[in-house]
XYZ file of N, CA and C in Angstrom:
786
model
N 128.383 132.969 65.324
C 127.082 132.275 65.292
C 127.239 130.785 65.569
N 128.196 130.147 64.943
C 128.392 128.714 65.058
C 128.718 128.329 66.499
N 129.637 129.061 67.144
C 130.034 128.766 68.478
C 128.790 128.892 69.506
N 127.994 129.930 69.277
C 126.812 130.035 70.107
C 125.796 128.944 69.867
N 125.704 128.448 68.629
C 124.742 127.431 68.329
C 125.253 126.077 68.956
N 126.555 125.883 68.963
C 127.078 124.633 69.686
C 126.740 124.678 71.136
N 126.922 125.782 71.796
C 126.575 125.980 73.146
C 125.094 125.681 73.399
N 124.270 126.214 72.559
C 122.824 126.039 72.704
C 122.435 124.589 72.515
N 123.102 123.944 71.626
C 122.760 122.456 71.381
C 123.244 121.622 72.623
N 124.364 122.017 73.189
C 124.868 121.295 74.370
C 123.871 121.442 75.535
N 123.409 122.680 75.776
C 122.450 122.946 76.899
C 121.147 122.179 76.655
N 120.713 122.171 75.335
C 119.518 121.483 74.993
C 119.678 119.926 75.231
N 120.770 119.422 74.872
C 121.052 118.004 75.151
C 121.090 117.725 76.657
N 121.669 118.592 77.479
C 121.643 118.369 78.850
C 120.259 118.374 79.449
N 119.355 119.213 78.928
C 118.015 119.229 79.360
C 117.248 117.982 78.993
N 117.487 117.468 77.799
C 116.709 116.258 77.362
C 117.202 115.042 78.099
N 118.495 114.935 78.439
C 119.032 113.771 79.170
C 119.206 114.003 80.645
N 118.790 115.176 81.159
C 118.945 115.580 82.515
C 120.326 115.337 83.052
N 121.287 115.917 82.365
C 122.688 115.794 82.695
C 123.201 117.190 83.281
N 123.971 117.118 84.337
C 124.529 118.341 84.824
C 125.454 119.030 83.803
N 125.649 120.342 83.846
C 126.463 121.033 82.860
C 127.612 121.669 83.636
N 128.816 121.505 83.025
C 130.074 122.196 83.448
C 130.478 123.103 82.364
N 130.614 124.390 82.704
C 131.061 125.367 81.748
C 132.443 125.831 82.122
N 133.430 125.583 81.266
C 134.778 126.129 81.427
C 134.814 127.346 80.584
N 134.701 128.523 81.201
C 134.492 129.786 80.447
C 135.855 130.490 80.190
N 135.945 131.004 78.957
C 137.060 131.765 78.560
C 136.720 132.719 77.402
N 137.392 133.809 77.241
C 137.074 134.659 76.101
C 136.286 135.870 76.474
N 135.872 136.557 75.407
C 135.195 137.817 75.669
C 133.751 137.859 75.217
N 133.295 138.964 74.644
C 131.891 139.148 74.318
C 131.524 138.628 73.003
N 130.277 138.851 72.628
C 129.797 138.493 71.318
C 130.446 139.319 70.233
N 130.548 138.731 69.081
C 131.189 139.398 67.926
C 130.138 140.247 67.184
N 129.942 141.487 67.580
C 128.874 142.296 66.983
C 129.112 142.494 65.467
N 130.374 142.405 65.047
C 130.622 142.603 63.614
C 130.128 141.409 62.803
N 129.749 140.278 63.457
C 129.151 139.148 62.786
C 127.749 139.209 62.574
N 127.080 140.245 63.099
C 125.639 140.483 62.835
C 124.790 140.246 64.045
N 123.478 140.525 63.826
C 122.522 140.465 64.898
C 122.321 139.064 65.408
N 122.388 138.090 64.557
C 122.179 136.677 64.933
C 123.262 136.238 65.967
N 124.548 136.737 65.769
C 125.610 136.396 66.724
C 125.316 137.047 68.085
N 124.808 138.305 68.026
C 124.528 138.973 69.333
C 123.452 138.240 70.100
N 122.446 137.702 69.399
C 121.279 137.052 70.077
C 121.638 135.676 70.606
N 122.798 135.209 70.259
C 123.185 133.850 70.842
C 123.368 133.925 72.413
N 123.845 135.174 72.904
C 123.908 135.281 74.318
C 122.637 135.156 74.982
N 121.592 135.814 74.454
C 120.212 135.727 75.054
C 119.713 134.220 74.923
N 120.098 133.602 73.855
C 119.581 132.218 73.645
C 120.191 131.270 74.685
N 121.493 131.378 74.922
C 122.102 130.548 75.946
C 121.554 130.799 77.330
N 121.316 132.082 77.648
C 120.782 132.447 78.939
C 119.374 131.898 79.181
N 118.545 131.886 78.087
C 117.212 131.266 78.131
C 117.263 129.845 78.385
N 118.151 129.140 77.649
C 118.321 127.630 77.842
C 118.855 127.317 79.261
N 119.744 128.141 79.804
C 120.219 128.020 81.168
C 119.056 128.100 82.133
N 118.198 129.108 81.948
C 117.059 129.229 82.786
C 116.127 128.067 82.772
N 115.980 127.412 81.608
C 115.153 126.160 81.517
C 115.762 125.050 82.301
N 117.081 124.929 82.316
C 117.763 123.929 83.136
C 117.464 124.152 84.594
N 117.515 125.513 85.028
C 117.191 125.815 86.406
C 115.792 125.321 86.767
N 114.775 125.577 85.929
C 113.433 125.317 86.153
C 113.197 123.746 86.391
N 114.061 122.973 85.753
C 113.942 121.569 85.859
C 114.907 120.891 86.785
N 115.565 121.757 87.639
C 116.427 121.213 88.691
C 117.744 120.578 88.167
N 118.213 121.003 86.998
C 119.471 120.451 86.481
C 120.638 121.399 86.841
N 121.588 120.990 87.564
C 122.621 121.903 88.020
C 123.604 122.378 86.928
N 124.063 123.610 87.071
C 125.073 124.182 86.229
C 126.224 124.617 87.047
N 127.450 124.237 86.665
C 128.665 124.690 87.352
C 129.514 125.420 86.294
N 130.054 126.533 86.694
C 130.913 127.261 85.757
C 132.271 127.509 86.403
N 133.290 127.507 85.544
C 134.652 127.820 86.008
C 135.198 128.929 85.159
N 135.533 130.081 85.799
C 136.073 131.217 85.154
C 137.594 131.056 84.968
N 138.069 131.078 83.705
C 139.538 131.057 83.488
C 139.916 132.537 83.051
N 141.223 132.676 82.789
C 141.732 134.015 82.465
C 141.849 134.233 80.955
N 141.208 135.280 80.395
C 140.172 136.116 81.018
C 138.805 135.606 80.617
N 137.768 136.017 81.348
C 136.388 135.705 81.014
C 135.607 137.031 81.123
N 135.073 137.495 80.067
C 134.414 138.771 79.992
C 133.257 138.800 79.091
N 132.650 140.023 79.037
C 131.553 140.320 78.087
C 130.448 139.277 78.052
N 130.006 138.899 76.959
C 128.859 138.049 76.732
C 129.043 136.661 77.329
N 130.325 136.134 77.267
C 130.590 134.843 77.846
C 130.396 134.866 79.371
N 130.846 135.982 79.983
C 130.701 136.157 81.448
C 129.202 136.312 81.805
N 128.503 137.249 81.160
C 127.143 137.588 81.548
C 126.144 136.561 81.062
N 126.331 136.069 79.783
C 125.306 135.255 79.217
C 125.366 133.741 79.519
N 126.613 133.349 79.983
C 126.742 131.903 80.212
C 127.321 131.624 81.617
N 128.528 132.163 81.934
C 129.170 131.864 83.243
C 128.302 132.229 84.458
N 127.676 133.381 84.395
C 126.939 133.908 85.560
C 125.557 133.160 85.738
N 125.224 132.270 84.778
C 123.930 131.562 84.867
C 124.091 130.348 85.756
N 125.297 130.010 86.233
C 125.527 128.763 86.952
C 124.995 128.821 88.368
N 124.715 127.636 88.891
C 124.364 127.538 90.363
C 125.578 127.711 91.222
N 126.723 127.186 90.765
C 127.990 127.305 91.480
C 129.016 127.893 90.517
N 129.698 128.960 90.935
C 130.678 129.672 90.104
C 132.044 129.553 90.752
N 132.950 128.902 90.082
C 134.371 128.795 90.593
C 135.254 129.615 89.656
N 136.473 129.883 90.109
C 137.398 130.600 89.251
C 138.773 130.155 89.544
N 139.691 130.309 88.550
C 141.073 130.005 88.802
C 141.742 131.171 89.495
N 142.864 130.913 90.243
C 143.531 132.050 90.908
C 144.045 133.147 89.994
N 143.765 134.354 90.348
C 144.295 135.504 89.530
C 143.521 135.766 88.219
N 142.464 134.996 87.935
C 141.755 135.172 86.624
C 141.012 136.475 86.671
N 141.130 137.263 85.584
C 140.329 138.493 85.375
C 138.969 138.134 84.785
N 137.902 138.665 85.382
C 136.571 138.354 84.922
C 135.719 139.596 85.044
N 134.841 139.923 84.091
C 134.114 141.123 84.070
C 133.035 141.045 82.940
N 131.965 141.833 83.178
C 130.946 141.924 82.198
C 131.292 142.878 81.002
N 132.453 143.541 81.147
C 132.879 144.424 80.126
C 133.217 143.741 78.802
N 132.839 144.312 77.723
C 133.200 143.681 76.409
C 134.691 143.825 76.149
N 135.149 143.133 75.118
C 136.588 143.234 74.855
C 137.073 144.603 74.421
N 136.092 145.354 73.804
C 136.375 146.702 73.345
C 136.532 147.668 74.518
N 135.877 147.369 75.612
C 135.803 148.256 76.778
C 136.867 147.923 77.785
N 137.488 146.808 77.715
C 138.401 146.321 78.773
C 139.551 147.298 78.947
N 139.715 147.644 80.190
C 140.847 148.549 80.573
C 140.521 149.997 80.553
N 139.360 150.377 79.936
C 138.997 151.782 79.787
C 138.612 152.323 81.163
N 137.890 151.490 81.952
C 137.434 151.941 83.293
C 138.331 151.539 84.397
N 139.558 151.175 84.110
C 140.412 150.676 85.153
C 140.705 149.161 84.972
N 141.510 148.613 85.810
C 141.851 147.193 85.694
C 140.681 146.295 85.924
N 140.582 145.146 85.240
C 139.462 144.236 85.479
C 139.606 143.594 86.864
N 138.517 143.241 87.536
C 138.612 142.595 88.834
C 139.147 141.146 88.726
N 139.922 140.782 89.659
C 140.482 139.423 89.730
C 139.538 138.485 90.454
N 139.810 137.198 90.300
C 138.923 136.205 91.018
C 138.928 136.427 92.529
N 140.063 136.809 93.068
C 140.123 137.117 94.529
C 139.210 138.254 94.948
N 139.159 139.322 94.041
C 138.259 140.475 94.369
C 136.812 140.027 94.146
N 136.519 139.200 93.173
C 135.158 138.716 93.000
C 134.612 137.864 94.127
N 135.584 137.070 94.667
C 135.179 136.209 95.850
C 134.878 137.149 97.081
N 135.687 138.076 97.311
C 135.503 139.039 98.413
C 134.146 139.794 98.251
N 133.750 140.074 97.010
C 132.501 140.785 96.695
C 131.318 139.839 96.588
N 131.501 138.576 96.784
C 130.331 137.665 96.803
C 129.848 137.343 95.427
N 130.686 137.516 94.361
C 130.233 137.301 93.002
C 130.539 135.835 92.529
N 131.445 135.198 93.219
C 131.723 133.776 92.923
C 131.746 132.944 94.163
N 131.788 131.655 94.074
C 131.703 130.786 95.253
C 133.059 130.225 95.681
N 134.077 130.238 94.902
C 135.339 129.673 95.333
C 136.394 129.840 94.264
N 137.630 129.793 94.763
C 138.842 129.840 93.847
C 139.542 128.476 93.909
N 139.716 127.869 92.761
C 140.295 126.515 92.768
C 141.428 126.542 91.634
N 142.618 126.087 92.084
C 143.678 126.020 91.132
C 143.487 124.883 90.181
N 144.103 124.978 89.012
C 143.842 123.911 87.966
C 144.134 122.510 88.385
N 145.235 122.338 89.198
C 145.635 120.951 89.569
C 144.616 120.411 90.626
N 143.719 121.209 91.241
C 142.714 120.727 92.119
C 141.319 120.812 91.530
N 141.186 121.234 90.264
C 139.898 121.421 89.715
C 139.119 120.117 89.517
N 139.810 119.079 89.086
C 139.146 117.770 88.796
C 138.484 117.279 90.073
N 139.170 117.245 91.196
C 138.654 116.637 92.422
C 137.561 117.552 92.966
N 137.610 118.853 92.768
C 136.609 119.756 93.255
C 135.327 119.598 92.477
N 135.412 119.508 91.185
C 134.216 119.230 90.351
C 133.628 117.910 90.604
N 134.491 116.886 90.813
C 133.992 115.542 91.085
C 133.221 115.498 92.349
N 133.733 116.233 93.365
C 133.032 116.272 94.652
C 131.680 116.928 94.590
N 131.642 118.061 93.793
C 130.365 118.734 93.583
C 129.349 117.818 92.860
N 129.811 117.237 91.820
C 128.915 116.389 91.043
C 128.448 115.130 91.836
N 129.305 114.657 92.670
C 128.899 113.522 93.533
C 127.802 113.966 94.495
N 127.926 115.147 95.057
C 126.915 115.640 95.992
C 125.537 115.827 95.282
N 125.635 116.357 93.985
C 124.454 116.706 93.275
C 123.734 115.559 92.646
N 124.576 114.573 92.188
C 123.937 113.468 91.457
C 123.755 112.237 92.283
N 124.538 111.978 93.310
C 124.373 110.828 94.213
C 123.732 111.408 95.509
N 122.425 111.591 95.389
C 121.731 112.285 96.614
C 121.808 111.438 97.863
N 121.812 110.110 97.767
C 121.954 109.254 98.919
C 120.678 109.146 99.751
N 120.770 108.485 100.844
C 119.602 108.343 101.777
C 120.207 108.406 103.155
N 119.346 108.742 104.053
C 119.744 108.981 105.489
C 120.157 107.664 106.125
N 121.283 107.649 106.817
C 121.794 106.392 107.437
C 121.500 106.331 108.893
N 120.828 107.332 109.457
C 120.660 107.332 110.926
C 119.240 106.716 111.247
N 119.153 105.615 112.072
C 117.857 105.106 112.405
C 117.074 106.057 113.206
N 115.790 106.134 112.953
C 114.905 107.056 113.705
C 114.702 106.473 115.137
N 114.713 107.368 116.123
C 114.462 106.904 117.491
C 113.771 108.076 118.229
N 113.231 107.736 119.357
C 112.518 108.688 120.213
C 113.595 109.486 120.991
N 113.518 110.847 120.851
C 114.510 111.661 121.550
C 114.423 111.442 123.014
N 115.613 111.471 123.761
C 115.567 111.308 125.169
C 115.216 112.575 125.846
N 114.672 112.498 126.983
C 114.227 113.686 127.751
C 115.493 114.410 128.181
N 115.515 115.759 128.139
C 116.691 116.519 128.504
C 116.604 117.061 130.015
N 115.461 116.797 130.624
C 115.371 117.208 131.997
C 114.858 118.677 132.097
N 114.838 119.177 133.301
C 114.285 120.539 133.533
C 115.293 121.531 132.944
N 114.742 122.695 132.474
C 115.454 123.777 131.880
C 116.289 124.405 133.030
N 117.435 124.964 132.658
C 118.258 125.738 133.591
C 117.559 126.996 133.992
N 117.832 127.526 135.189
C 117.336 128.818 135.527
C 117.813 129.836 134.473
N 117.006 130.924 134.340
C 117.280 131.861 133.294
C 118.649 132.460 133.289
N 119.123 132.905 134.500
C 120.465 133.522 134.483
C 121.551 132.520 134.164
N 121.426 131.288 134.612
C 122.472 130.277 134.272
C 122.496 129.999 132.797
N 121.312 129.891 132.188
C 121.185 129.669 130.729
C 121.813 130.816 129.943
N 121.594 132.068 130.482
C 122.084 133.267 129.811
C 123.676 133.255 129.857
N 124.216 132.820 131.025
C 125.675 132.863 131.096
C 126.314 131.856 130.215
N 125.633 130.681 130.005
C 126.133 129.711 129.079
C 126.071 130.271 127.617
N 124.923 130.915 127.304
C 124.761 131.534 125.956
C 125.800 132.575 125.683
N 126.199 133.284 126.703
C 127.243 134.412 126.561
C 128.692 133.929 126.698
N 128.915 132.756 127.025
C 130.236 132.229 127.270
C 131.087 132.437 126.027
N 132.279 133.064 126.191
C 133.084 133.434 124.966
C 133.602 132.148 124.208
N 133.652 130.996 124.914
C 134.099 129.765 124.279
C 133.029 128.865 123.701
N 131.733 129.320 123.793
C 130.678 128.528 123.225
C 130.813 128.425 121.755
N 130.793 127.213 121.156
C 130.972 127.060 119.698
C 129.849 127.723 118.945
N 130.223 128.267 117.801
C 129.242 128.876 116.928
C 128.431 127.833 116.173
N 127.288 128.278 115.661
C 126.496 127.340 114.788
C 127.252 126.920 113.535
N 128.122 127.810 112.975
C 128.856 127.501 111.798
C 129.889 126.372 112.144
N 130.505 126.483 113.303
C 131.484 125.439 113.727
C 130.761 124.112 113.910
N 129.560 124.065 114.550
C 128.793 122.873 114.659
C 128.378 122.288 113.358
N 127.994 123.133 112.391
C 127.526 122.674 111.093
C 128.722 122.012 110.352
N 129.855 122.632 110.375
C 130.950 122.052 109.674
C 131.504 120.823 110.330
N 131.188 120.577 111.632
C 131.548 119.376 112.303
C 130.648 118.241 111.991
N 129.339 118.509 111.753
C 128.312 117.515 111.485
C 128.284 117.058 110.005
N 128.697 118.010 109.135
C 128.595 117.766 107.682
C 129.928 117.388 107.148
N 129.879 116.536 106.039
C 131.143 116.129 105.345
C 130.997 116.615 103.896
N 132.150 116.602 103.183
C 132.211 116.980 101.799
C 131.510 118.311 101.548
N 131.783 119.299 102.371
C 131.070 120.546 102.341
C 131.603 121.379 101.138
N 130.674 121.938 100.407
C 130.964 122.907 99.313
C 130.193 124.158 99.598
N 130.933 125.173 100.105
C 130.230 126.432 100.469
C 129.975 127.345 99.262
N 128.921 128.032 99.396
C 128.684 129.174 98.398
C 128.942 130.465 99.058
N 129.318 131.513 98.293
C 129.688 132.779 98.929
C 128.891 133.893 98.204
N 128.404 134.839 98.986
C 127.855 136.042 98.507
C 126.379 136.017 98.052
N 125.903 137.215 97.919
C 124.528 137.400 97.537
C 124.296 137.668 96.087
N 125.320 137.627 95.303
C 125.413 137.880 93.881
C 124.973 139.334 93.574
N 125.053 140.166 94.562
C 124.723 141.603 94.389
C 125.943 142.487 94.818
N 127.024 141.883 95.204
C 128.176 142.668 95.494
C 128.746 142.529 96.910
N 128.057 141.651 97.674
C 128.568 141.486 99.118
C 128.538 140.054 99.555
N 129.353 139.725 100.531
C 129.360 138.474 101.173
C 129.526 138.625 102.678
N 128.489 138.449 103.428
C 128.497 138.615 104.824
C 129.032 137.370 105.517
N 130.238 137.412 106.168
C 130.827 136.291 106.839
C 130.090 135.796 108.052
N 129.087 136.583 108.490
C 128.274 136.154 109.660
C 127.270 135.035 109.369
N 127.166 134.643 108.071
C 126.385 133.537 107.710
C 127.097 132.701 106.643
N 127.228 131.383 106.855
C 127.858 130.558 105.807
C 126.740 129.522 105.362
N 126.981 128.967 104.252
C 126.003 128.034 103.679
C 126.543 127.349 102.440
N 125.821 126.375 102.005
C 126.172 125.627 100.773
C 125.503 124.294 100.775
N 126.182 123.321 100.242
C 125.646 121.939 100.319
C 126.739 121.024 100.922
N 126.317 119.872 101.439
C 127.236 118.929 102.030
C 126.464 117.586 102.218
N 127.221 116.688 102.877
C 126.655 115.343 103.166
C 126.410 115.207 104.636
N 125.137 114.863 104.985
C 124.802 114.529 106.337
C 124.293 113.144 106.508
N 125.152 112.294 107.099
C 124.812 110.926 107.317
C 124.364 110.200 106.050
N 125.053 110.421 104.904
C 124.741 109.759 103.675
C 123.791 110.523 102.794
N 123.258 111.612 103.212
C 122.302 112.356 102.473
C 122.783 113.761 102.107
N 122.671 114.150 100.870
C 123.044 115.477 100.394
C 121.989 116.499 100.849
N 122.439 117.547 101.533
C 121.616 118.567 102.059
C 122.132 119.951 101.752
N 121.264 120.929 101.757
C 121.668 122.297 101.737
C 121.682 122.822 103.219
N 122.560 123.736 103.539
C 122.580 124.169 104.921
C 122.861 125.657 105.047
N 122.408 126.230 106.124
C 122.676 127.594 106.556
C 123.176 127.583 107.937
N 124.165 128.435 108.312
C 124.640 128.398 109.706
C 125.126 129.834 110.040
N 124.671 130.301 111.152
C 125.153 131.626 111.562
C 126.536 131.498 112.129
N 127.417 132.356 111.731
C 128.835 132.419 112.194
C 128.961 133.641 113.130
N 128.554 133.422 114.374
C 128.404 134.514 115.311
C 129.659 135.381 115.458
N 130.835 134.741 115.349
C 132.121 135.425 115.546
C 132.986 135.177 114.332
N 132.765 135.824 113.232
C 133.590 135.598 112.041
C 135.094 135.936 112.210
N 135.366 136.956 113.082
C 136.680 137.330 113.342
C 137.307 136.532 114.542
N 136.530 135.701 115.161
C 136.998 134.900 116.357
C 136.909 135.570 117.670
N 136.508 136.879 117.726
C 136.497 137.540 118.967
C 135.157 138.275 119.208
N 134.623 138.962 118.230
C 133.496 139.871 118.440
C 132.242 139.294 117.823
N 131.130 139.302 118.623
C 129.848 138.912 118.122
C 129.318 139.909 117.169
N 128.781 139.465 116.049
C 128.216 140.356 115.077
C 126.733 140.014 114.720
N 126.018 140.939 114.246
C 124.649 140.682 113.830
C 124.571 140.522 112.333
N 123.439 139.979 111.806
C 123.275 139.640 110.419
C 122.845 140.970 109.671
N 123.553 141.217 108.512
C 123.172 142.340 107.682
C 122.249 141.887 106.632
N 121.721 142.836 105.772
C 120.875 142.453 104.678
C 121.589 141.549 103.684
N 122.885 141.686 103.577
C 123.639 140.777 102.716
C 123.502 139.321 103.111
N 123.479 139.050 104.422
C 123.392 137.708 104.897
C 122.005 137.138 104.599
N 120.976 137.973 104.721
C 119.645 137.479 104.391
C 119.462 137.222 102.856
N 120.125 138.045 102.060
C 120.055 137.750 100.598
C 120.803 136.399 100.254
N 121.887 136.184 100.993
C 122.658 134.990 100.743
C 121.786 133.744 101.219
N 121.146 133.957 102.360
C 120.270 132.850 102.861
C 119.167 132.539 101.849
N 118.548 133.610 101.252
C 117.454 133.431 100.288
C 118.019 132.746 99.063
N 119.219 133.059 98.702
C 119.825 132.431 97.481
C 119.996 130.898 97.716
N 120.513 130.555 98.960
C 120.674 129.086 99.249
C 119.405 128.397 99.341
N 118.341 129.072 99.878
C 117.037 128.479 99.978
C 116.491 128.184 98.522
N 116.637 129.158 97.658
C 116.249 128.970 96.294
C 116.992 127.800 95.578
N 118.278 127.760 95.883
C 119.091 126.630 95.287
C 118.567 125.318 95.777
N 118.272 125.178 97.133
C 117.822 123.937 97.698
C 116.399 123.568 97.007
N 115.569 124.570 96.764
C 114.336 124.372 96.160
C 114.453 123.810 94.716
N 115.375 124.476 93.943
C 115.519 124.054 92.559
C 116.112 122.620 92.453
N 117.039 122.264 93.302
C 117.722 121.020 93.287
C 117.036 119.970 94.197
N 115.940 120.331 94.844
C 115.145 119.375 95.640
C 116.036 118.789 96.790
N 116.650 119.675 97.509
C 117.507 119.222 98.590
C 116.848 119.596 99.942
N 116.992 118.702 100.948
C 116.573 119.179 102.258
C 117.482 120.309 102.763
N 116.893 121.193 103.599
C 117.567 122.316 104.067
C 117.709 122.281 105.553
N 118.925 122.383 106.092
C 119.145 122.432 107.539
C 119.625 123.806 107.932
N 119.012 124.441 108.863
C 119.332 125.800 109.322
C 119.929 125.763 110.801
N 121.146 126.139 110.985
C 121.720 126.176 112.322
C 121.662 127.640 112.792
N 120.742 127.837 113.725
C 120.431 129.281 114.172
C 121.196 129.582 115.428
N 121.909 130.710 115.359
C 122.639 131.242 116.543
C 122.988 132.680 116.312
N 122.029 133.543 116.519
C 122.174 134.935 116.209
C 121.503 135.846 117.227
N 122.096 136.961 117.392
C 121.377 138.041 118.202
C 120.376 138.753 117.436
N 120.173 138.484 116.164
C 119.186 139.158 115.368
C 119.810 139.887 114.218
N 119.019 140.781 113.633
C 119.461 141.564 112.464
C 120.129 142.815 112.918
N 121.169 143.210 112.128
C 121.824 144.516 112.403
C 120.880 145.640 112.142
N 120.967 146.718 112.939
C 120.120 147.874 112.701
C 120.616 148.632 111.529
N 119.668 149.289 110.855
C 120.116 150.038 109.703
C 119.387 149.603 108.438
């Protein structure tokens, strides 16, 4: 009960002072043997985390080994950005259930499934968190002076334009986005079990201004053009919602043949 109350007080303090929250998560589920009040602390922390979301206050969580049960579901998964240490086991299973249904997933498996946003070793954790906080708290201002766009001239004939569009060496929108943006922190996955590599996104710095971005990665394997699946659209919706909560401009780099059939 006491540990849950400390967490609740910390989240409440962050809300009052509008401070970002970093959660270094470890441990298992709630201690049901301590009574109903201990069990309810998980719902209490999740409710307070939702209040932070409504007020645009970012939450970053880091999964260490192991993170499971109520700590995983009620606190770590509430974050806007979820990182994990290499090889860490994380699951919503309680401590009593661990291992009964097979081995717990590792951070590498969670990243492939789109459940977390990145894997960071402990010796690089400080600089990664500092970079994220700098993007979120030092929003900046645009450093590019406004000017009238220059005329591009007459459009190319249809067939010539099509040949350029189909050229195998034409850069993808994802490549252009990563070239234009600095200090990029990508997010991965739709939080429903999939991460479509045909669409990348996250936050980064564009000419001094923190922005959210989406970019189609037409050739994730470097050779074959692919279409966007429903997983990519869910990831795009997640990034749009993140941009809305944090009040970030959103830049979309469009370069796709459309949605995959099915």
